[in-house]
XYZ file of C-alpha atoms in Angstrom:
714
model
C -0.162 0.185 0.126
C 2.534 2.547 1.415
C 5.908 2.088 -0.506
C 7.517 2.489 3.459
C 7.395 -0.465 6.247
C 8.537 -0.827 9.448
C 8.415 -4.328 9.880
C 7.053 -5.651 13.391
C 8.730 -3.282 15.291
C 9.177 -5.266 18.700
C 10.096 -3.640 21.867
C 13.349 -4.027 22.673
C 14.445 -6.100 26.079
C 14.430 -4.620 29.179
C 17.704 -2.214 29.689
C 18.366 -2.670 26.338
C 19.513 0.285 24.080
C 18.623 1.185 20.284
C 18.981 3.571 18.261
C 16.090 5.728 16.978
C 15.629 4.816 12.956
C 15.201 7.329 10.476
C 12.470 8.170 9.593
C 10.548 7.164 12.822
C 7.143 8.499 12.267
C 6.990 7.322 7.917
C 8.391 3.743 9.242
C 5.643 3.447 12.342
C 2.574 4.594 10.361
C 3.376 2.966 7.181
C 3.507 -0.426 9.505
C 0.919 0.352 11.124
C -1.641 0.905 8.345
C -0.570 -2.166 6.599
C -1.693 -4.650 9.462
C -4.728 -3.149 9.541
C -5.439 -2.866 5.928
C -5.480 1.180 6.376
C -5.657 3.479 3.284
C -4.827 6.655 4.802
C -2.940 8.071 8.026
C -1.366 10.442 10.292
C 1.188 11.126 13.034
C 0.387 13.805 15.410
C 3.126 15.458 17.596
C 2.459 17.329 20.913
C 3.368 20.814 20.394
C 6.581 21.753 22.525
C 5.153 24.726 24.765
C 1.402 24.622 24.257
C -1.585 22.291 24.203
C -1.705 21.620 20.414
C -1.611 18.562 18.293
C 0.593 19.060 15.192
C 0.626 16.285 12.298
C 3.923 15.083 11.659
C 3.230 12.803 8.788
C 0.291 11.861 6.473
C 0.103 8.498 4.282
C -1.847 7.353 1.743
C -3.956 10.374 0.463
C -2.876 14.268 0.465
C -1.925 16.515 3.235
C -5.093 18.890 1.988
C -7.577 16.563 2.902
C -6.661 16.983 6.599
C -5.613 20.562 5.781
C -8.260 22.145 8.810
C -6.808 19.778 11.429
C -2.991 20.359 10.510
C -2.705 22.117 13.942
C -5.232 20.862 16.629
C -6.298 22.232 20.171
C -6.646 19.250 22.575
C -9.497 20.760 23.512
C -10.703 20.373 20.122
C -13.924 17.995 19.740
C -12.608 15.561 16.763
C -10.988 12.144 17.486
C -7.393 12.864 17.785
C -7.820 15.316 20.356
C -10.099 13.149 22.627
C -8.385 10.223 21.724
C -5.171 12.175 23.473
C -8.019 13.664 26.097
C -9.171 10.474 27.394
C -5.898 8.090 26.426
C -7.819 5.579 24.562
C -8.919 4.312 21.639
C -11.736 6.503 19.286
C -13.730 4.567 16.649
C -15.786 6.461 14.169
C -17.545 3.362 12.258
C -18.942 5.412 9.136
C -20.286 8.670 7.667
C -23.579 8.974 10.239
C -21.732 8.066 13.416
C -19.194 10.985 11.872
C -22.139 13.619 11.519
C -23.471 12.819 15.205
C -20.618 13.034 16.790
C -18.673 15.227 14.963
C -19.909 17.139 12.780
C -17.144 19.908 12.275
C -15.585 16.914 10.090
C -18.644 15.628 8.769
C -19.128 19.158 6.879
C -15.683 19.215 5.505
C -15.971 15.533 4.719
C -19.386 14.452 4.265
C -18.109 11.014 2.524
C -18.467 7.195 3.600
C -15.454 6.032 5.397
C -14.268 4.641 8.775
C -11.560 5.989 10.861
C -9.358 5.262 14.540
C -7.588 7.626 16.672
C -5.074 6.613 19.082
C -2.823 8.113 21.659
C 0.765 7.653 21.676
C 1.691 6.915 25.205
C 3.886 5.654 27.666
C 2.745 5.170 31.086
C 4.369 8.808 31.974
C 3.862 10.872 28.887
C 1.569 11.511 25.877
C 3.759 11.789 22.850
C 0.915 12.274 20.111
C -1.944 10.571 18.163
C -2.367 8.729 15.185
C -5.593 8.377 13.695
C -6.316 5.839 10.581
C -8.688 5.679 8.258
C -10.667 2.753 5.964
C -12.730 3.161 2.903
C -16.500 3.295 3.608
C -16.992 -0.398 2.857
C -15.127 -1.489 6.247
C -17.388 -3.281 8.952
C -18.915 -0.560 11.238
C -17.316 -2.184 14.383
C -13.403 -2.492 14.563
C -12.078 -5.948 15.033
C -10.333 -6.799 17.852
C -7.300 -7.941 15.904
C -7.027 -4.154 14.500
C -7.737 -2.621 18.176
C -4.767 -4.878 19.444
C -2.551 -4.113 16.306
C -3.489 -0.048 16.799
C -2.757 -0.156 20.414
C 0.393 -2.263 20.583
C 1.897 -0.264 17.340
C 1.288 2.934 19.239
C 2.848 1.816 22.308
C 5.786 0.575 20.527
C 6.326 3.925 18.591
C 5.675 5.948 22.058
C 8.524 3.722 23.457
C 10.820 4.853 20.724
C 9.815 8.496 20.693
C 10.702 8.362 24.869
C 14.254 6.701 23.629
C 14.521 9.934 21.141
C 14.074 12.188 23.802
C 16.200 10.523 26.039
C 18.974 10.447 23.463
C 18.620 14.058 23.095
C 16.595 13.413 19.598
C 14.190 15.535 18.760
C 11.280 14.017 16.647
C 10.065 16.227 14.131
C 7.769 16.398 10.735
C 8.736 13.964 8.032
C 7.637 13.793 4.544
C 4.533 12.693 3.690
C 3.871 9.198 1.901
C 2.239 8.861 -1.104
C 1.751 5.519 -2.627
C 2.363 4.702 -6.247
C 1.523 2.663 -9.347
C 3.427 -0.064 -10.042
C 3.771 -2.090 -13.231
C 4.666 -5.476 -13.076
C 5.254 -8.453 -15.540
C 4.245 -8.422 -19.011
C 2.726 -4.980 -18.536
C 6.016 -3.456 -17.814
C 7.449 -4.354 -21.064
C 5.728 -5.309 -24.495
C 2.295 -4.896 -23.152
C 2.676 -1.421 -22.263
C 2.932 -0.551 -25.787
C -0.150 -2.680 -26.986
C -2.167 -1.504 -23.846
C -1.540 2.423 -24.802
C -2.797 1.390 -28.641
C -6.038 -0.376 -27.233
C -6.702 2.511 -25.126
C -6.193 5.148 -27.911
C -8.382 3.071 -29.713
C -11.569 3.179 -27.294
C -14.692 5.507 -28.404
C -14.241 7.178 -25.025
C -12.047 9.070 -22.898
C -9.648 8.243 -20.198
C -7.579 9.732 -18.177
C -5.331 8.782 -14.792
C -5.027 10.721 -11.948
C -2.650 10.952 -9.278
C -3.648 10.954 -5.730
C -3.531 15.231 -6.096
C -6.161 14.657 -8.852
C -3.234 15.801 -11.374
C -3.686 14.110 -14.821
C -0.753 11.722 -15.473
C -2.344 9.793 -18.654
C -4.989 10.942 -21.044
C -5.905 9.561 -24.293
C -6.637 11.554 -27.666
C -10.455 10.941 -27.415
C -10.334 12.651 -23.384
C -8.497 15.338 -24.978
C -11.018 15.833 -27.706
C -14.234 15.851 -25.288
C -12.333 18.268 -22.925
C -11.438 20.526 -26.038
C -7.532 20.789 -24.260
C -4.487 19.090 -25.945
C -3.285 15.998 -24.445
C 0.259 17.877 -23.293
C -1.738 20.775 -21.713
C -4.001 18.531 -19.966
C -0.737 16.203 -18.712
C 0.240 17.786 -14.909
C -2.724 19.460 -14.421
C -5.722 18.963 -11.921
C -8.644 17.899 -13.386
C -11.029 20.376 -12.246
C -8.388 23.057 -13.447
C -7.973 21.220 -17.086
C -10.900 23.598 -18.311
C -12.362 27.176 -17.393
C -15.571 25.192 -17.366
C -14.714 22.744 -15.121
C -13.232 24.990 -12.341
C -16.041 23.964 -9.739
C -15.614 23.089 -6.535
C -18.396 20.335 -7.091
C -15.963 18.616 -9.181
C -13.077 18.895 -6.650
C -15.251 17.215 -4.101
C -16.173 14.300 -6.365
C -12.413 13.555 -6.728
C -12.376 13.852 -2.785
C -15.492 11.332 -2.317
C -13.914 8.790 -4.386
C -10.920 8.891 -2.875
C -11.827 8.851 0.753
C -14.520 6.172 0.346
C -12.370 4.369 -2.311
C -16.272 3.868 -4.201
C -16.672 4.674 -7.471
C -18.648 8.173 -8.346
C -19.379 10.551 -10.933
C -20.468 13.859 -12.179
C -21.903 15.707 -15.469
C -20.457 18.862 -16.865
C -21.845 21.239 -19.086
C -19.105 21.787 -21.651
C -19.847 25.370 -23.109
C -22.037 25.907 -25.443
C -23.969 22.888 -25.001
C -22.393 20.027 -24.823
C -23.077 17.320 -21.461
C -20.174 15.146 -20.563
C -20.348 12.568 -17.940
C -17.150 11.800 -16.034
C -16.832 8.615 -14.608
C -14.347 7.959 -11.392
C -12.654 4.824 -10.233
C -10.262 4.880 -7.441
C -7.645 2.981 -5.959
C -4.842 3.814 -3.165
C -2.674 4.931 -5.968
C -5.285 7.169 -7.758
C -8.333 7.449 -9.887
C -9.152 6.126 -13.312
C -11.642 8.605 -14.860
C -14.217 7.933 -18.112
C -14.973 10.939 -20.141
C -18.041 10.482 -22.536
C -20.751 12.454 -23.848
C -23.817 12.254 -21.355
C -27.058 11.083 -22.332
C -30.774 12.907 -21.343
C -29.416 16.090 -19.933
C -30.507 18.487 -22.528
C -33.374 18.811 -19.891
C -31.769 18.889 -16.972
C -32.255 22.061 -14.999
C -28.848 21.877 -13.014
C -27.231 25.458 -13.649
C -23.386 24.978 -15.204
C -20.186 26.644 -13.400
C -19.777 29.620 -14.781
C -16.484 30.483 -17.190
C -13.985 32.265 -15.484
C -14.482 31.252 -11.766
C -11.478 31.009 -10.026
C -10.460 27.631 -8.595
C -11.388 26.764 -4.819
C -8.336 25.420 -3.341
C -9.388 22.566 -0.853
C -7.439 24.093 2.426
C -9.643 27.231 2.401
C -12.783 25.465 1.883
C -11.970 22.888 4.596
C -10.945 25.270 7.622
C -13.736 27.731 6.513
C -16.070 25.108 6.911
C -14.813 23.686 10.167
C -14.465 26.717 11.822
C -17.766 27.892 10.724
C -19.379 25.048 12.216
C -17.442 25.549 15.438
C -18.355 28.549 15.990
C -22.076 27.801 15.494
C -21.701 26.159 19.104
C -20.625 28.881 20.652
C -23.228 30.872 23.487
C -21.863 34.072 24.974
C -18.681 35.864 24.505
C -16.653 33.743 26.634
C -17.562 30.947 24.721
C -16.529 32.862 21.242
C -13.012 33.788 23.051
C -12.184 30.246 23.808
C -13.382 28.627 20.292
C -11.410 31.172 18.367
C -8.298 30.213 20.912
C -9.231 26.208 20.340
C -10.086 26.162 16.813
C -8.553 29.240 14.890
C -5.270 29.836 16.637
C -3.624 26.314 16.072
C -5.517 26.338 12.766
C -3.942 29.726 11.440
C -0.556 29.083 13.411
C -0.545 31.754 15.870
C -0.337 31.759 19.520
C -2.032 33.704 20.817
C -5.502 36.003 20.422
C -7.409 39.371 21.906
C -11.395 39.802 20.916
C -11.894 43.779 21.725
C -15.335 45.356 21.356
C -16.514 49.070 21.831
C -18.697 50.722 24.853
C -19.461 54.191 25.273
C -16.320 55.230 23.021
C -13.921 53.512 24.569
C -11.926 49.695 23.981
C -13.111 46.620 26.010
C -11.218 43.986 26.266
C -13.826 40.976 25.576
C -11.286 38.563 26.039
C -7.687 36.745 25.984
C -6.075 33.710 25.648
C -1.867 32.903 25.289
C -0.872 35.921 26.554
C 1.826 35.427 30.079
C 1.009 38.619 31.435
C -2.760 39.458 31.253
C -2.103 42.899 32.323
C -0.055 43.678 29.108
C -3.360 42.945 27.134
C -5.830 44.750 29.689
C -4.186 48.162 29.989
C -6.110 48.658 26.633
C -9.401 48.283 28.398
C -10.937 51.234 28.481
C -8.390 53.168 25.910
C -10.756 55.924 24.046
C -11.524 54.994 20.698
C -9.465 57.934 19.706
C -6.502 56.840 20.565
C -4.052 55.735 17.537
C -3.809 51.746 18.535
C -3.697 49.427 15.429
C -7.003 47.684 17.470
C -8.893 50.833 17.454
C -7.991 51.394 13.964
C -9.189 48.306 12.447
C -12.490 48.378 14.963
C -13.138 51.898 13.526
C -12.648 52.034 9.727
C -13.199 48.053 9.445
C -10.081 47.402 7.565
C -7.677 44.531 8.232
C -4.422 45.325 9.375
C -1.276 42.798 9.044
C 2.122 43.011 10.398
C 4.906 40.939 9.355
C 7.153 42.051 12.180
C 7.679 44.381 15.157
C 9.640 46.960 13.115
C 6.485 47.410 11.182
C 4.239 47.513 13.805
C 6.226 50.245 16.036
C 7.066 52.140 12.817
C 3.333 53.161 11.948
C 2.428 52.748 15.938
C 5.503 54.235 17.967
C 3.589 54.099 21.648
C 3.360 50.167 21.306
C 7.514 51.018 22.374
C 6.055 51.353 25.489
C 3.756 47.953 25.609
C 5.943 44.889 24.290
C 4.066 42.118 24.591
C 6.536 39.376 23.143
C 5.213 38.532 20.147
C 6.787 39.229 16.719
C 4.080 39.561 14.159
C 0.203 40.583 14.284
C -2.903 40.184 12.365
C -5.557 42.756 13.296
C -9.089 42.033 12.339
C -12.088 43.960 12.117
C -15.423 41.814 12.826
C -18.484 42.882 10.659
C -21.457 41.806 11.704
C -24.850 43.513 10.188
C -22.801 45.795 8.006
C -21.519 47.516 11.239
C -18.069 46.635 13.488
C -18.679 44.953 16.120
C -15.285 44.191 17.328
C -11.405 43.403 16.692
C -9.788 39.767 16.693
C -5.853 40.066 17.152
C -4.023 37.314 16.223
C -0.508 36.914 17.647
C 2.528 35.068 16.610
C 5.644 34.156 18.337
C 8.195 34.853 14.981
C 7.943 36.879 12.398
C 5.149 36.287 9.644
C 4.579 36.276 6.224
C 0.922 37.472 5.133
C 0.547 36.585 1.505
C -2.941 37.412 -0.103
C -4.444 33.729 -0.065
C -4.105 34.034 3.793
C -4.734 37.446 4.446
C -8.124 36.700 2.199
C -8.358 33.448 4.312
C -8.033 35.417 8.160
C -10.583 37.887 6.805
C -13.256 35.593 5.873
C -12.602 33.756 9.233
C -13.104 37.549 10.392
C -16.677 37.549 9.198
C -17.763 34.416 10.553
C -16.207 35.365 14.018
C -18.067 38.352 13.937
C -21.231 36.674 13.392
C -20.538 34.294 16.332
C -19.554 37.243 18.399
C -22.637 39.588 17.595
C -25.093 36.530 18.192
C -22.856 35.822 21.839
C -23.465 39.379 22.889
C -26.954 39.848 22.556
C -27.441 36.539 24.330
C -25.171 37.600 27.268
C -27.038 40.692 27.380
C -30.538 38.784 27.489
C -28.681 36.380 29.869
C -27.909 39.287 32.341
C -31.232 40.738 32.092
C -33.136 37.058 33.106
C -30.763 37.106 35.981
C -31.325 40.251 36.899
C -35.341 39.344 36.631
C -34.636 36.385 38.587
C -32.533 37.774 41.802
C -35.575 40.677 42.069
C -38.306 38.357 42.289
C -36.820 35.387 44.647
C -35.774 37.473 48.461
C -31.948 38.308 48.895
C -31.418 36.685 51.835
C -34.036 34.694 54.833
C -34.930 36.115 57.503
C -33.589 34.848 60.815
C -36.414 33.785 63.001
C -36.661 32.281 66.697
C -36.755 28.741 66.881
C -36.247 28.179 63.122
C -32.893 27.772 61.055
C -33.108 28.045 57.000
C -31.164 27.643 53.893
C -32.056 27.591 50.358
C -30.740 26.992 47.032
C -31.868 28.272 43.419
C -30.063 26.742 40.169
C -31.921 27.919 36.764
C -32.339 25.464 34.219
C -29.737 24.773 31.701
C -32.008 24.962 28.370
C -34.423 27.844 27.885
C -33.907 31.082 28.948
C -32.072 30.570 31.791
C -35.073 31.753 33.802
C -37.824 30.341 35.296
C -40.674 30.106 37.487
C -39.791 28.310 40.741
C -40.049 30.728 43.741
C -39.442 30.010 47.703
C -40.072 32.491 50.881
C -40.218 32.606 54.795
C -42.398 35.001 56.245
C -42.218 36.029 60.472
C -46.087 35.961 61.662
C -46.870 37.314 65.205
C -44.005 34.864 67.072
C -45.076 31.781 63.946
C -42.827 31.926 60.564
C -44.551 30.625 57.527
C -42.471 29.054 54.260
C -43.493 28.616 51.025
C -42.046 27.038 48.053
C -43.628 26.547 44.366
C -43.284 26.130 40.463
C -44.815 28.238 37.868
C -45.063 26.051 34.472
C -42.635 27.600 31.884
C -38.766 28.821 31.820
C -39.376 32.389 30.233
C -40.683 35.813 31.080
C -44.111 35.595 31.569
C -43.433 32.382 33.785
C -41.326 34.346 35.909
C -43.330 37.351 36.139
C -46.203 35.341 37.785
C -43.934 33.775 40.146
C -43.145 37.018 41.486
C -47.136 38.363 41.824
C -47.686 34.613 43.379
C -44.955 35.427 46.173
C -46.014 38.871 46.650
C -49.866 37.308 47.308
C -48.353 34.578 49.316
C -46.766 37.332 51.809
C -49.545 39.227 52.078
C -52.328 37.125 52.379
C -50.218 35.400 55.249
C -49.122 39.057 56.912
C -52.969 39.960 57.089
C -53.385 36.264 59.347
C -54.854 33.859 56.912
C -54.946 30.266 57.720
C -52.830 27.904 55.398
C -56.149 26.444 53.782
C -57.579 30.489 53.183
C -53.839 31.281 51.880
C -53.758 28.672 49.007
C -57.368 29.409 48.033
C -57.072 32.857 47.453
C -53.639 32.478 45.522
C -56.179 29.812 43.850
C -58.454 32.303 43.039
C -55.910 35.078 42.595
C -54.655 33.088 39.921
C -57.279 32.243 37.689
C -58.281 36.083 37.724
C -55.261 37.102 36.318
C -55.920 34.688 33.271
C -52.410 33.717 32.620
C -53.207 30.815 31.554
C -50.436 29.116 33.275
C -50.409 26.609 36.339
C -48.477 26.425 39.323
C -47.830 23.785 42.084
C -47.141 25.182 46.039
C -46.830 23.938 49.345
C -47.697 26.298 51.886
C -45.974 25.441 55.314
C -47.537 27.492 59.129
C -44.395 26.831 61.560
C -45.189 26.863 65.703
C -41.563 25.583 66.867
C -42.579 26.800 70.387
C -44.978 23.760 70.263
C -42.773 21.686 67.832
C -45.872 21.533 65.201
C -46.140 22.552 61.761
C -49.270 22.469 59.715
C -49.082 22.302 55.881
C -51.167 22.592 52.886
C -50.529 21.360 48.913
C -51.719 22.498 45.473
C -49.783 19.531 43.205
C -46.380 19.819 45.112
C -43.845 17.110 45.330
C -44.337 15.684 48.980
C -41.538 17.340 51.818
C -39.111 14.937 53.301
C -38.737 14.852 56.814
C -35.829 13.853 58.864
C -36.126 13.095 62.511
C -33.528 13.950 65.007
C -32.692 10.129 65.347
C -31.959 10.677 61.669
C -34.580 8.287 60.323
C -36.053 10.109 56.791
C -40.112 9.638 55.891
C -41.881 11.279 52.936
C -44.974 13.424 53.887
C -47.455 11.964 52.011
C -49.863 15.141 52.320
C -53.492 15.777 51.672
C -53.857 18.409 49.052
C -55.726 20.178 46.200
C -55.042 20.299 42.595
C -52.720 22.512 40.784
C -53.554 26.559 41.558
C -55.310 28.018 38.618
C -57.032 25.288 37.549
C -60.275 24.948 39.782
C -61.401 28.156 41.122
C -63.976 26.355 43.696
C -61.002 23.862 44.889
C -60.271 23.457 48.718
C -56.558 22.805 50.073
C -57.027 20.503 53.152
C -54.274 20.645 55.985
C -52.132 18.235 57.553
C -50.465 18.852 60.997
C -47.039 17.526 61.656
C -44.631 16.969 64.705
C -41.348 18.976 64.557
C -39.726 18.189 67.138
C -36.300 19.786 68.217
C -33.314 19.104 65.722
C -35.782 17.938 62.798
C -35.021 18.758 59.296
C -37.779 19.537 56.604
C -36.837 19.570 52.959
C -38.947 21.461 50.587
C -38.047 21.067 46.873
C -39.496 21.417 43.434
C -39.282 18.855 40.946
C -36.245 20.013 39.694
C -34.179 18.057 42.066
C -35.703 14.935 41.274
C -37.112 14.556 37.717
C -34.313 13.608 35.451
C -34.415 11.509 32.130
C -34.326 8.040 32.595
C -34.577 8.126 35.617
C -37.391 6.716 37.820
C -38.961 9.582 40.592
C -39.028 6.509 43.053
C -35.728 6.113 43.025
C -34.807 9.591 42.937
C -36.331 10.463 45.813
C -35.140 7.365 47.551
C -31.431 8.705 46.806
C -32.294 12.220 47.954
C -34.049 10.421 51.617
C -30.700 8.524 51.860
C -28.599 11.317 51.163
C -30.353 13.378 53.791
C -30.161 10.743 56.567
C -26.266 11.078 55.838
C -25.531 14.344 56.058
C -28.549 15.910 57.782
C -26.632 17.075 61.224
C -24.533 19.247 58.904
C -24.945 22.863 58.826
C -27.868 23.873 56.798
C -25.636 25.422 54.177
C -23.179 22.101 53.246
C -26.457 20.126 53.822
C -28.457 22.422 51.174
C -24.899 21.557 48.551
C -24.881 18.019 49.481
C -27.972 17.708 48.121
C -28.003 19.464 45.048
C -24.049 18.207 44.370
C -25.309 14.562 44.373
C -28.649 15.377 42.678
C -28.707 13.713 38.898
C -31.016 15.995 37.964
C -29.568 19.392 39.356
C -26.604 18.539 37.331
C -28.544 18.190 33.951
C -31.230 20.964 35.025
C -33.257 20.245 32.182
C -35.552 22.385 34.887
C -35.223 24.966 37.621
C -34.379 23.719 41.014
C -35.347 25.641 44.104
C -34.042 23.907 47.813
C -35.500 25.115 51.495
C -34.172 23.864 54.355
C -35.679 24.024 57.866
C -34.539 23.329 60.744
C -36.500 23.238 64.079
C -33.956 24.392 66.955
C -33.804 22.432 69.829
């Protein structure tokens, strides 16, 4: 398959010293691929001073296929990074699984193939990772033999890299391995001439492409159909052989055929009106292409490529698609900063990033990564936009700026002499969304860096994608802050100190929706007694939160005027119906008399409270109750009196604490009771944290969580 093999690299006996051969990585990769019959693969090495994997050698396919992942941050959601993070083999069995687990890769390479990624590590250190791929015909599961071969081979490679380091030999990138076609036997002698004559006599066109898509052979019929002499076809890529073939769709078919090892085809319009059919037959050494006149395509509505379109390069398409997919996952501003640091910075070869925005005519540092001294960046926070700096200039004008060296930067901006940041080249990318600048992305490079025209174009395009993500993130953060402010205003800031009662509360918003909801709680002093309430208005939006505030205020008012527990519930129910909100609420109301050691409770469709007795026993209080508030204006809410001995703990909660997909509520309630029994003697604040921390539902939080703990003092 690949013309280099390392044989079986068995580990040396203990204590033996062997010299590391050259090329170490290429030999190991070729051997590994031969053992498992993979058709492409790559070796990554850990960067010396940053959490990044760098591709050191690729085999079987052109490196351009993996261009977006030549430098990979360890936190990136792709198989090689996951294999290193979790120190295990990662297997992706096909196209659908790739789309489900790693959508960024599937966007760039939406073809049927299987992939395995394996860490290259000893027990003490990770040196890198390897991935290998198979055509789409590979079974959906990795066999035990393949798994054992890959794991053992990567283990041997790790040992050899460890020895290389001990011998002060730094592993480095090596030339990529691409297989070449071999002609043997009769075809290599007299048969070659006759084969050429036979091909020349065929009535349809034949071309041979190497792995890079370059035409290495074309017969006269192919040249005639394409309309380009054979001499001009040789050495050119098929999709660049004629202007009407300059369409990324045709390049995509070449990639699909090579990666999946399945034959594929496309139809192209040769002006003014000739439709040609191209059929691609792949192998591990290249592709054979049959060219013929297409039949029954005159009525096709597909628009042909436009003459004069510039050829699209694979690396540009792949990087933009991959990074666009990554940025769609960002939610808040800090998510955008982190994704740019994890995805864009490694991909473009920079070492640090700063995201700048503006507020009230001043520069605002939204976030940064990669700077050893944060003060160097943060001193720009609050700087007037009128200051002559490259960051403010890019933000004000919307024009990108590229500085290959420090001298270039300081020549235009002398003030930078006073603020050295330790870097040697910079790209200042204006972030323009909806036709207006929303910020500036600054990419910093540790060494002088040339920015050729094509790289500037890619970086500018990435700036547009980052700008859209940043605009969405800023709007989300504003909404998030408003939601939290509203929620905080509607819930009690502190719980009052009441004689005979110790209390603690926790509120956690849902992690889905607006991060705001209708759960509420309160503790109200009442003439030597105390009243406690907890409830849940359905929904996770501003309407639910607003209604929650009205209910909490109503309960407090009815309590203050001296209504009994059942009257408080009836009055609140009628109020909710009168408001016409079309939302329902569950509620649990308690009147506490610690002096007598009693508590009177009324319940409206709310989960039952838990009571921990002083001896540590826990019981679920199965209280009588009425329907949810807001359903029936004539509903009654019977009360139940419960003994509350000194040292007893009441646990009031909303269903977000116990309801979780796939978990039975009875089991969740039993687990809550067990935790309460074990930790019930702790201070209430510690107990509240313990109950929330060990709740599966509270960790996932598809619903709000409110928790109110009450302990009768002894």
